[in-house]
Amino acid sequence: MKELFMTTSVHVLIGLVILAIVVYVAIFITQRLTIRRVEALQTKKQQLLDLDTDTSLLEGQKMSLTGKSLKQFEQLQTAYNEVETQDFLAFDEKADEVFFDAKGWNVVKTRQALKELSTQLDVTAQRIVDVQKGLEDLHKIDEAHRAAVTQLESEYQALRKTLLTRNFEYGDSIDKLEEILGSLEDDFDEFSRLTAQGDHTAASDIYAQLHSETEKLENMIDAIPAIEKELSGDFVDQITELQDAYQKLLAEGYVFPDGDAMAAQIAELENTRQSTALLLNDLHVDEAADLTTKLSARIDDVYDAMQLELDAKKTAKQSEAQLDRFIEHAKHQNHSLLMELDRLGQRYIMTKGEIDATRELSEQIKKVGDTFRKERLDMQMNAAVYSEVAEKFAAAQAQLTAIENDHAAIWDSVQGLTEAEKSAQSTLEEAAFDLRDIKREVEHWNLPGLPVNYKKQYQNVTREIDKLYNDMQAIRINMTDVANQLNVIKSDLDSLHEATASLKLNANLTEQLMQYANRYRLQNDKVATAYDQAMDEYQHTFDYDKAQQILGAAVDSAEAGAYEKIKAQM
């Protein structure tokens, strides 16, 4: 038991020794790593010192800054002085503290202190970056303002030269332009003074407005000459030309729509030109440009209105004689058509309103003639609006063309009446001959009689032919009705031909079946009975179709297929 206890104690002791060694090694490694990290942070600090920010600040003092710019620079100096005298010192003290703690056993405390040291250096680095950027911004704005002074000075010299050498292109707006340029030059002098003194913050406030106003002035100087040229040159000439042309056209007998509206339009053009010129003189350039564009379009509209009347007069004069002849031609054509309708009306009944339609066309021709004479009189009295006259003449031409087409359509529809009558007469005669031929053919068959339905069909065609013949013997005939009756006769005559052919076939077939049935009549009672029935139908009721059907069935019962064989031979 004692030996077992001793063995266990030895094992525990060995474990404790191993654990102590592990802990010592871990602490030792942590201490070395901490020292290395502190050294790395010290190296980073030295890199920040190597940025030579203090040298950049000394260079910045050479910019001769004043005002707000100087205040900004001094704030940057103060910030970097605090970095050098406070932040770096605090960092060094904190680094020494971490070095000391790293030699102890409180690993947690050491790790926290190292984290704080790293954060402290990051904050210091950011402050240096901010100082560097601030200095860079001051240098840039100093360079930009000095460049702007040179550029603006060149621009103002160019603008002044333009206004001096081309002042005639700007009309009365030159005074306002020079006034604005003078004001900008005063602002430029102040901007130059502040830039030279190094007060870039104050100079920036002026430069923003100066740049905007200079660009606006340049745009006006570029845009005004073209607008001024139209308002004081082109438009003046054009409006004067329109006034002179208007008076000349009135003297030559031209009349414009809406009375004196064109004179008022021309006067309004001049009023608009003058008011737009005043806007331009006050440098309302965009508004003046918009009104100038609209005024140009309105001037073109007046030119177009005058040209319309000039062109319309030529058109009206050219159409006058042609339309006069066309009206007379339409009158003669209408009269001739009425005479022809009257002549044809003595023989034919007009069923499509041809006479009324022709009289209506005559009224239309009269109205066209009345309008034409009125417009021609207005032209002779210098009271015609030629654009309206030209439109009316064109409409009259179109209407007379339509009337001429209507005349032709009516003429064509009635010119065929005589020929249609002759054709109908010929067709009726042919139908009568055809009916007579049918009658002769049927009589030639020497049948005992004819079926009732066939007789009615024949008699119906006969009555139709007789009726049409009597209708066509009247003093006045209706050719539309004649054509309809002829169509009915043709149809019924075709049906009669079919019935005649069927009658002949059935009668012949009955006769053939009777001869064939005689072979079996004495030996076959069914055939004998059928023969007697068929003979009765054949000789008394004349229903040949029924007779051949009765015999056909009986013959087939005596000899299969005999009925179809006999039919095939017919």
XYZ file of C-alpha atoms in Angstrom:
570
model
C 0.000 0.000 0.000
C 2.822 2.385 0.898
C 4.592 1.694 -2.394
C 1.413 2.363 -4.382
C 0.952 5.710 -2.649
C 4.509 6.718 -3.427
C 4.158 5.806 -7.076
C 1.001 7.913 -7.431
C 2.674 10.910 -5.764
C 5.583 10.751 -8.158
C 3.213 10.757 -11.151
C 1.356 13.807 -9.869
C 4.580 15.635 -9.242
C 5.808 14.927 -12.758
C 2.485 16.200 -14.214
C 2.767 19.415 -12.245
C 6.306 19.967 -13.439
C 5.266 19.434 -17.076
C 2.315 21.823 -16.674
C 4.592 24.455 -15.144
C 6.998 24.105 -18.054
C 4.149 24.471 -20.596
C 2.795 27.563 -18.841
C 6.246 29.102 -18.660
C 6.898 28.437 -22.332
C 3.495 29.936 -23.303
C 4.140 33.057 -21.233
C 7.616 33.376 -22.661
C 6.323 33.158 -26.227
C 3.568 35.678 -25.487
C 6.124 38.101 -24.042
C 8.320 37.820 -27.162
C 5.370 38.322 -29.498
C 4.200 41.353 -27.529
C 7.657 42.913 -27.673
C 7.788 42.353 -31.445
C 4.383 43.949 -31.951
C 5.380 46.965 -29.879
C 8.529 47.283 -31.956
C 6.422 47.086 -35.148
C 4.204 49.907 -33.871
C 7.309 51.978 -33.059
C 8.484 51.426 -36.617
C 5.097 52.641 -37.916
C 5.466 55.731 -35.706
C 8.852 56.423 -37.240
C 7.327 56.122 -40.716
C 4.783 58.765 -39.747
C 7.647 61.013 -38.660
C 9.392 60.382 -41.978
C 6.422 61.935 -43.832
C 8.024 65.297 -43.066
C 4.726 66.920 -42.286
C 6.562 69.671 -40.408
C 8.483 70.459 -43.603
C 5.211 70.629 -45.542
C 3.902 73.076 -42.946
C 6.995 75.251 -43.370
C 6.368 75.252 -47.157
C 2.766 76.188 -46.512
C 3.870 79.319 -44.675
C 5.337 80.560 -47.959
C 1.846 80.771 -49.524
C 1.215 84.083 -47.718
C -2.193 82.977 -46.587
C -4.679 85.377 -45.020
C -8.227 85.407 -43.759
C -10.085 82.113 -43.562
C -7.357 80.298 -45.488
C -4.762 81.405 -42.942
C -7.045 80.287 -40.138
C -7.385 76.860 -41.787
C -3.592 76.625 -42.117
C -3.067 77.591 -38.471
C -5.574 74.908 -37.440
C -3.495 72.358 -39.376
C -0.315 73.604 -37.653
C -1.944 73.321 -34.246
C -3.192 69.835 -35.021
C 0.301 68.632 -36.043
C 1.957 70.342 -33.058
C -0.396 68.357 -30.831
C 0.666 65.195 -32.645
C 4.335 65.941 -32.076
C 4.135 67.239 -28.494
C 1.282 65.113 -27.164
C 0.318 62.152 -29.285
C 3.835 60.842 -29.987
C 4.875 61.412 -26.346
C 1.821 59.587 -25.080
C 2.575 56.766 -27.521
C 6.151 56.443 -26.265
C 5.019 56.340 -22.642
C 2.381 53.754 -23.448
C 4.944 51.660 -25.379
C 7.327 51.659 -22.379
C 4.441 50.579 -20.176
C 3.620 47.665 -22.501
C 7.297 46.650 -22.620
C 7.308 46.541 -18.794
C 4.029 44.617 -18.561
C 5.252 42.137 -21.143
C 7.927 40.963 -18.714
C 5.306 40.078 -16.083
C 2.865 37.214 -15.865
C -0.416 39.144 -16.447
C -0.962 38.152 -20.043
C -4.534 39.545 -20.207
C -3.463 42.998 -19.033
C -0.578 43.024 -21.479
C -2.809 42.063 -24.424
C -5.306 44.855 -23.588
C -2.503 47.411 -23.276
C -1.109 46.368 -26.674
C -4.544 46.807 -28.285
C -4.869 50.297 -26.774
C -1.387 51.212 -28.040
C -2.297 50.123 -31.601
C -5.542 52.089 -31.514
C -3.745 55.164 -30.179
C -1.259 55.064 -33.069
C -4.064 54.609 -35.630
C -5.775 57.745 -34.338
C -2.486 59.663 -34.534
C -1.878 58.425 -38.100
C -5.344 59.591 -39.186
C -4.678 63.065 -37.714
C -1.457 63.278 -39.726
C -3.304 62.152 -42.882
C -5.907 64.871 -42.285
C -3.175 67.495 -41.897
C -1.452 66.297 -45.078
C -4.756 66.416 -47.023
C -5.565 69.858 -45.665
C -2.172 71.149 -46.810
C -2.654 69.502 -50.207
C -6.090 71.129 -50.590
C -4.653 74.531 -49.731
C -1.889 74.099 -52.326
C -4.409 72.986 -54.966
C -6.796 75.861 -54.352
C -3.848 78.271 -54.370
C -2.755 76.937 -57.763
C -6.343 76.855 -59.079
C -7.044 80.442 -58.053
C -3.813 81.728 -59.546
C -4.615 79.868 -62.788
C -8.174 81.254 -62.691
C -6.806 84.787 -62.358
C -4.797 84.299 -65.543
C -7.683 82.619 -67.399
C -10.339 85.140 -66.357
C -8.047 88.045 -67.185
C -7.615 86.591 -70.687
C -11.356 85.995 -71.055
C -12.276 89.532 -69.998
C -9.745 90.983 -72.409
C -11.283 88.871 -75.212
C -14.842 89.889 -74.240
C -13.857 93.556 -74.060
C -12.240 93.287 -77.482
C -15.331 91.637 -78.926
C -17.643 94.341 -77.606
C -15.337 97.074 -78.892
C -14.721 95.684 -82.369
C -18.218 94.254 -83.017
C -20.420 96.639 -81.056
C -22.607 97.241 -84.134
C -23.713 93.585 -83.995
C -25.227 94.021 -80.539
C -27.487 96.997 -81.190
C -28.876 98.722 -78.117
C -27.966 95.753 -75.901
C -24.283 96.842 -76.009
C -24.730 99.219 -73.045
C -26.095 96.510 -70.744
C -23.401 94.066 -71.877
C -20.629 96.560 -71.124
C -22.240 97.309 -67.779
C -22.235 93.601 -66.845
C -18.667 93.201 -68.088
C -17.565 96.170 -65.992
C -19.206 94.701 -62.898
C -17.522 91.354 -63.531
C -14.163 93.054 -63.940
C -14.641 94.737 -60.547
C -15.408 91.359 -58.971
C -12.387 89.954 -60.772
C -10.144 92.622 -59.261
C -11.370 91.642 -55.796
C -10.835 87.971 -56.589
C -7.302 88.712 -57.811
C -6.528 90.721 -54.659
C -7.764 87.956 -52.328
C -5.859 85.338 -54.329
C -2.660 87.372 -54.180
C -3.097 87.779 -50.432
C -3.727 84.066 -50.050
C -7.263 84.368 -48.660
C -8.465 81.483 -50.811
C -11.576 80.732 -48.806
C -12.954 84.221 -49.380
C -11.712 84.097 -52.981
C -13.589 80.836 -53.543
C -16.880 82.472 -52.564
C -16.324 85.143 -55.192
C -14.972 82.752 -57.836
C -18.027 80.503 -57.864
C -20.339 83.405 -58.711
C -17.749 85.031 -60.978
C -17.360 81.863 -63.030
C -21.130 81.433 -63.388
C -21.771 85.054 -64.372
C -18.846 85.076 -66.812
C -20.151 81.953 -68.561
C -23.617 83.524 -68.727
C -22.169 86.713 -70.271
C -20.192 84.700 -72.834
C -23.356 82.838 -73.857
C -25.230 86.122 -74.283
C -22.399 87.650 -76.328
C -22.429 84.549 -78.563
C -26.223 84.442 -78.981
C -27.207 88.112 -79.350
C -25.678 88.928 -82.802
C -27.826 86.368 -84.660
C -31.004 87.491 -82.864
C -30.130 91.179 -83.344
C -29.515 90.574 -87.044
C -33.015 89.127 -87.488
C -34.795 91.724 -85.334
C -33.022 94.802 -86.693
C -32.229 93.565 -90.183
C -34.003 90.599 -91.735
C -37.368 91.090 -90.036
C -37.448 94.827 -90.791
C -36.873 94.138 -94.482
C -39.367 91.290 -94.558
C -42.138 93.162 -92.740
C -41.620 96.188 -95.001
C -41.760 93.887 -98.011
C -44.979 92.325 -96.721
C -46.558 95.756 -96.186
C -45.640 96.865 -99.708
C -46.713 93.560 -101.243
C -50.049 93.696 -99.417
C -50.832 97.165 -100.730
C -49.763 96.158 -104.237
C -51.962 93.073 -104.188
C -54.925 95.119 -102.993
C -54.336 97.554 -105.843
C -54.280 94.637 -108.293
C -57.688 93.474 -107.086
C -56.716 90.707 -104.689
C -59.042 90.028 -101.787
C -57.930 88.102 -98.709
C -60.015 85.919 -96.386
C -61.380 87.587 -93.239
C -61.310 91.060 -94.765
C -58.548 93.278 -93.320
C -57.197 90.541 -91.026
C -53.947 90.340 -92.998
C -53.256 94.048 -92.509
C -53.723 93.545 -88.774
C -51.424 90.505 -88.885
C -48.664 92.496 -90.579
C -49.045 95.332 -88.053
C -48.872 92.806 -85.209
C -45.669 91.415 -86.708
C -44.050 94.825 -86.368
C -45.347 95.252 -82.810
C -43.939 91.853 -81.858
C -40.604 92.687 -83.497
C -40.288 95.895 -81.488
C -41.299 94.319 -78.165
C -38.881 91.430 -78.758
C -36.103 93.914 -79.523
C -36.757 95.609 -76.166
C -36.483 92.258 -74.410
C -33.170 91.637 -76.144
C -31.916 95.111 -75.131
C -32.708 94.185 -71.519
C -30.730 90.953 -72.080
C -33.703 88.591 -71.763
C -31.908 86.551 -74.397
C -33.682 83.185 -74.026
C -37.134 84.757 -74.151
C -36.130 86.950 -77.094
C -34.704 83.929 -78.947
C -37.955 81.972 -78.453
C -40.100 84.903 -79.635
C -37.772 85.449 -82.612
C -38.259 81.849 -83.733
C -42.047 82.185 -83.432
C -42.024 85.552 -85.211
C -40.068 84.048 -88.099
C -42.704 81.337 -88.461
C -45.511 83.935 -88.416
C -43.772 85.993 -91.102
C -43.477 82.845 -93.229
C -47.195 82.216 -92.707
C -48.072 85.667 -94.126
C -45.749 85.076 -97.093
C -47.459 81.713 -97.646
C -50.921 83.326 -97.467
C -49.977 85.872 -100.124
C -48.346 83.242 -102.321
C -51.469 81.117 -101.949
C -53.617 83.893 -103.427
C -51.116 84.513 -106.248
C -51.054 80.836 -107.186
C -54.822 80.503 -106.730
C -55.467 83.350 -109.172
C -53.479 81.579 -111.873
C -55.327 78.344 -111.149
C -58.727 80.068 -111.157
C -58.012 81.886 -114.433
C -56.854 78.669 -116.074
C -59.917 76.764 -114.814
C -62.456 79.475 -115.739
C -62.746 78.809 -119.473
C -62.438 75.046 -119.051
C -65.173 74.986 -116.418
C -67.428 77.170 -118.585
C -67.100 74.671 -121.440
C -67.609 71.753 -119.080
C -70.886 73.244 -117.790
C -72.186 73.770 -121.309
C -71.150 70.233 -122.232
C -72.971 68.845 -119.180
C -76.111 70.828 -120.066
C -76.087 69.511 -123.647
C -75.409 65.976 -122.460
C -78.249 66.161 -119.953
C -80.657 67.571 -122.546
C -79.749 64.845 -125.040
C -80.248 62.190 -122.399
C -83.672 63.559 -121.424
C -84.725 63.598 -125.112
C -83.561 60.003 -125.527
C -85.363 58.938 -122.350
C -88.522 60.638 -123.584
C -88.258 58.804 -126.903
C -87.593 55.458 -125.273
C -90.280 56.136 -122.681
C -92.913 56.002 -125.428
C -92.095 52.322 -125.870
C -90.530 51.234 -122.587
C -91.527 51.613 -118.970
C -88.570 53.046 -116.992
C -88.319 51.071 -113.797
C -85.097 52.469 -112.278
C -85.999 56.140 -111.971
C -83.829 57.111 -114.929
C -85.903 60.185 -115.815
C -86.040 61.514 -112.244
C -82.330 60.878 -111.819
C -81.542 62.762 -115.042
C -83.709 65.718 -113.954
C -81.926 65.748 -110.589
C -78.610 65.857 -112.449
C -79.988 68.791 -114.438
C -80.667 70.652 -111.170
C -77.125 69.947 -110.003
C -75.732 71.309 -113.258
C -77.835 74.455 -112.813
C -76.487 74.999 -109.276
C -72.901 74.492 -110.470
C -73.546 77.025 -113.241
C -75.053 79.567 -110.824
C -72.055 79.262 -108.485
C -69.644 79.559 -111.407
C -71.294 82.706 -112.756
C -71.268 84.322 -109.313
C -67.577 83.571 -108.766
C -66.712 84.755 -112.273
C -68.566 88.011 -111.653
C -66.683 88.474 -108.365
C -63.419 87.940 -110.247
C -64.434 90.584 -112.796
C -65.404 93.002 -109.992
C -62.159 92.359 -108.016
C -64.217 90.957 -105.155
C -63.083 87.353 -105.310
C -60.917 85.533 -102.799
C -58.944 83.513 -105.330
C -58.023 80.701 -102.936
C -61.722 80.153 -102.243
C -62.604 80.482 -105.945
C -59.959 77.903 -106.885
C -61.372 75.486 -104.306
C -64.927 76.002 -105.579
C -63.840 75.574 -109.206
C -62.020 72.347 -108.321
C -65.110 71.089 -106.477
C -67.277 72.023 -109.501
C -64.922 70.134 -111.823
C -65.169 67.056 -109.612
C -68.965 67.325 -109.403
C -69.355 67.728 -113.159
C -67.101 64.709 -113.708
C -69.348 62.673 -111.406
C -72.437 63.964 -113.241
C -70.876 62.988 -116.565
C -70.276 59.486 -115.237
C -73.889 59.287 -114.022
C -75.098 60.424 -117.462
C -73.022 57.702 -119.086
C -74.333 55.058 -116.694
C -77.977 56.026 -117.378
C -77.310 56.205 -121.123
C -75.727 52.761 -121.128
C -78.588 51.287 -119.102
C -81.293 52.446 -121.553
C -79.416 52.128 -124.841
C -79.754 48.353 -124.635
C -83.530 48.410 -124.327
C -84.234 48.130 -128.075
C -81.707 45.361 -128.514
C -82.996 43.707 -125.364
C -86.513 43.786 -126.821
C -85.316 42.214 -130.056
C -83.394 39.579 -128.150
C -86.374 38.872 -125.908
C -88.656 38.559 -128.934
C -86.235 36.147 -130.554
C -85.865 34.125 -127.360
C -89.666 33.992 -126.951
C -90.104 32.753 -130.508
C -87.466 30.085 -129.936
C -89.290 28.986 -126.784
C -92.570 28.773 -128.722
C -90.951 26.700 -131.470
C -89.326 24.488 -128.841
C -92.719 23.917 -127.170
C -94.279 23.092 -130.522
C -91.497 20.589 -131.249
C -92.113 18.894 -127.904
C -95.798 18.604 -128.719
C -95.092 17.095 -132.161
C -92.604 14.642 -130.712
C -95.024 13.446 -128.016
C -97.842 13.116 -130.558
C -95.535 11.046 -132.740
C -95.174 8.474 -129.946
C -98.841 7.484 -130.333
C -99.313 6.959 -126.606
C -102.757 6.096 -125.331
C -102.719 9.308 -123.318
C -100.604 11.697 -121.202
C -100.211 11.900 -117.407
C -102.174 14.701 -115.709
C -99.068 16.306 -114.173
C -97.298 16.367 -117.515
C -100.288 18.014 -119.168
C -100.374 20.671 -116.434
C -96.655 21.299 -116.822
C -97.019 21.663 -120.604
C -100.058 23.913 -120.288
C -98.256 26.098 -117.724
C -95.362 26.770 -120.138
C -97.881 27.457 -122.884
C -99.672 30.055 -120.714
C -96.328 31.698 -119.778
C -95.326 32.049 -123.426
C -98.763 33.398 -124.394
C -98.702 35.934 -121.539
C -95.255 37.264 -122.418
C -96.240 37.424 -126.077
C -99.296 39.520 -125.182
C -97.229 41.759 -122.825
C -94.734 42.479 -125.582
C -97.563 43.482 -127.942
C -98.486 46.358 -125.582
C -97.715 49.993 -126.515
C -95.228 50.327 -123.598
C -93.398 47.377 -122.165
C -91.445 46.758 -118.982
C -88.175 45.182 -120.068
C -87.257 44.259 -116.520
C -90.481 42.276 -116.218
C -89.906 40.800 -119.689
C -86.458 39.582 -118.654
C -87.879 38.037 -115.487
C -90.637 36.240 -117.431
C -88.089 34.944 -119.940
C -86.012 33.490 -117.135
C -89.061 31.701 -115.749
C -89.989 30.370 -119.202
C -86.458 29.092 -119.799
C -86.432 27.306 -116.476
C -89.885 25.779 -116.891
C -89.119 24.775 -120.475
C -85.972 22.970 -119.299
C -88.066 21.128 -116.707
C -90.588 20.212 -119.402
C -87.788 18.773 -121.535
C -86.696 16.597 -118.611
C -90.272 15.484 -117.972
C -90.713 14.669 -121.677
C -87.559 12.559 -121.698
C -88.683 10.755 -118.567
C -92.144 10.198 -120.075
C -90.659 8.678 -123.210
C -88.328 6.427 -121.207
C -91.062 5.123 -118.907
C -93.519 4.507 -121.762
C -90.961 2.589 -123.841
C -89.774 0.653 -120.798
C -93.382 -0.306 -119.990
C -93.920 -1.575 -123.533
C -90.725 -3.629 -123.433
C -91.604 -5.085 -120.026
C -95.074 -6.048 -121.305
C -93.553 -7.970 -124.173
C -91.126 -9.662 -121.801
C -93.886 -10.445 -119.289
C -95.891 -12.283 -121.952
C -93.384 -15.134 -121.669
C -94.319 -15.805 -118.059
C -97.910 -14.585 -117.895
C -99.562 -17.944 -118.537
C -97.259 -19.887 -116.188
C -96.838 -17.263 -113.393
C -99.891 -15.841 -111.639
C -97.894 -13.028 -110.039
C -96.650 -11.872 -113.419
C -100.165 -12.220 -114.867
C -101.640 -10.059 -112.117
C -98.884 -7.472 -112.483
C -99.413 -7.439 -116.230
C -103.112 -6.635 -115.851
C -102.377 -3.860 -113.308
C -99.669 -2.363 -115.481
C -101.949 -2.518 -118.546
C -104.610 -0.605 -116.607
C -102.110 2.088 -115.634
C -100.812 2.234 -119.203
C -104.161 2.466 -121.030
C -106.397 4.322 -118.554
C -104.411 6.462 -116.029
C -101.378 6.879 -118.288
C -99.030 6.544 -115.310
C -96.180 4.959 -117.262
C -93.728 5.253 -114.419
C -95.956 3.269 -112.080
C -96.709 0.722 -114.787
C -93.015 -0.024 -115.436
C -92.321 -0.298 -111.721
C -95.133 -2.882 -111.263
C -93.977 -4.950 -114.219
C -90.322 -4.606 -113.293
C -90.878 -6.109 -109.844
C -92.962 -8.984 -111.272
C -90.459 -9.785 -114.006
C -87.610 -9.809 -111.479
C -89.556 -12.314 -109.335
C -89.807 -14.630 -112.365
C -86.300 -14.004 -113.619
C -83.821 -12.338 -111.355
C -82.072 -9.323 -112.929
C -84.355 -9.152 -115.917
C -85.646 -5.652 -115.007
C -82.208 -4.040 -114.867
C -81.173 -5.906 -118.026
C -84.110 -4.456 -119.979
C -83.462 -0.924 -118.575
C -79.850 -1.149 -119.654
C -80.965 -1.824 -123.226
C -83.143 1.287 -123.400
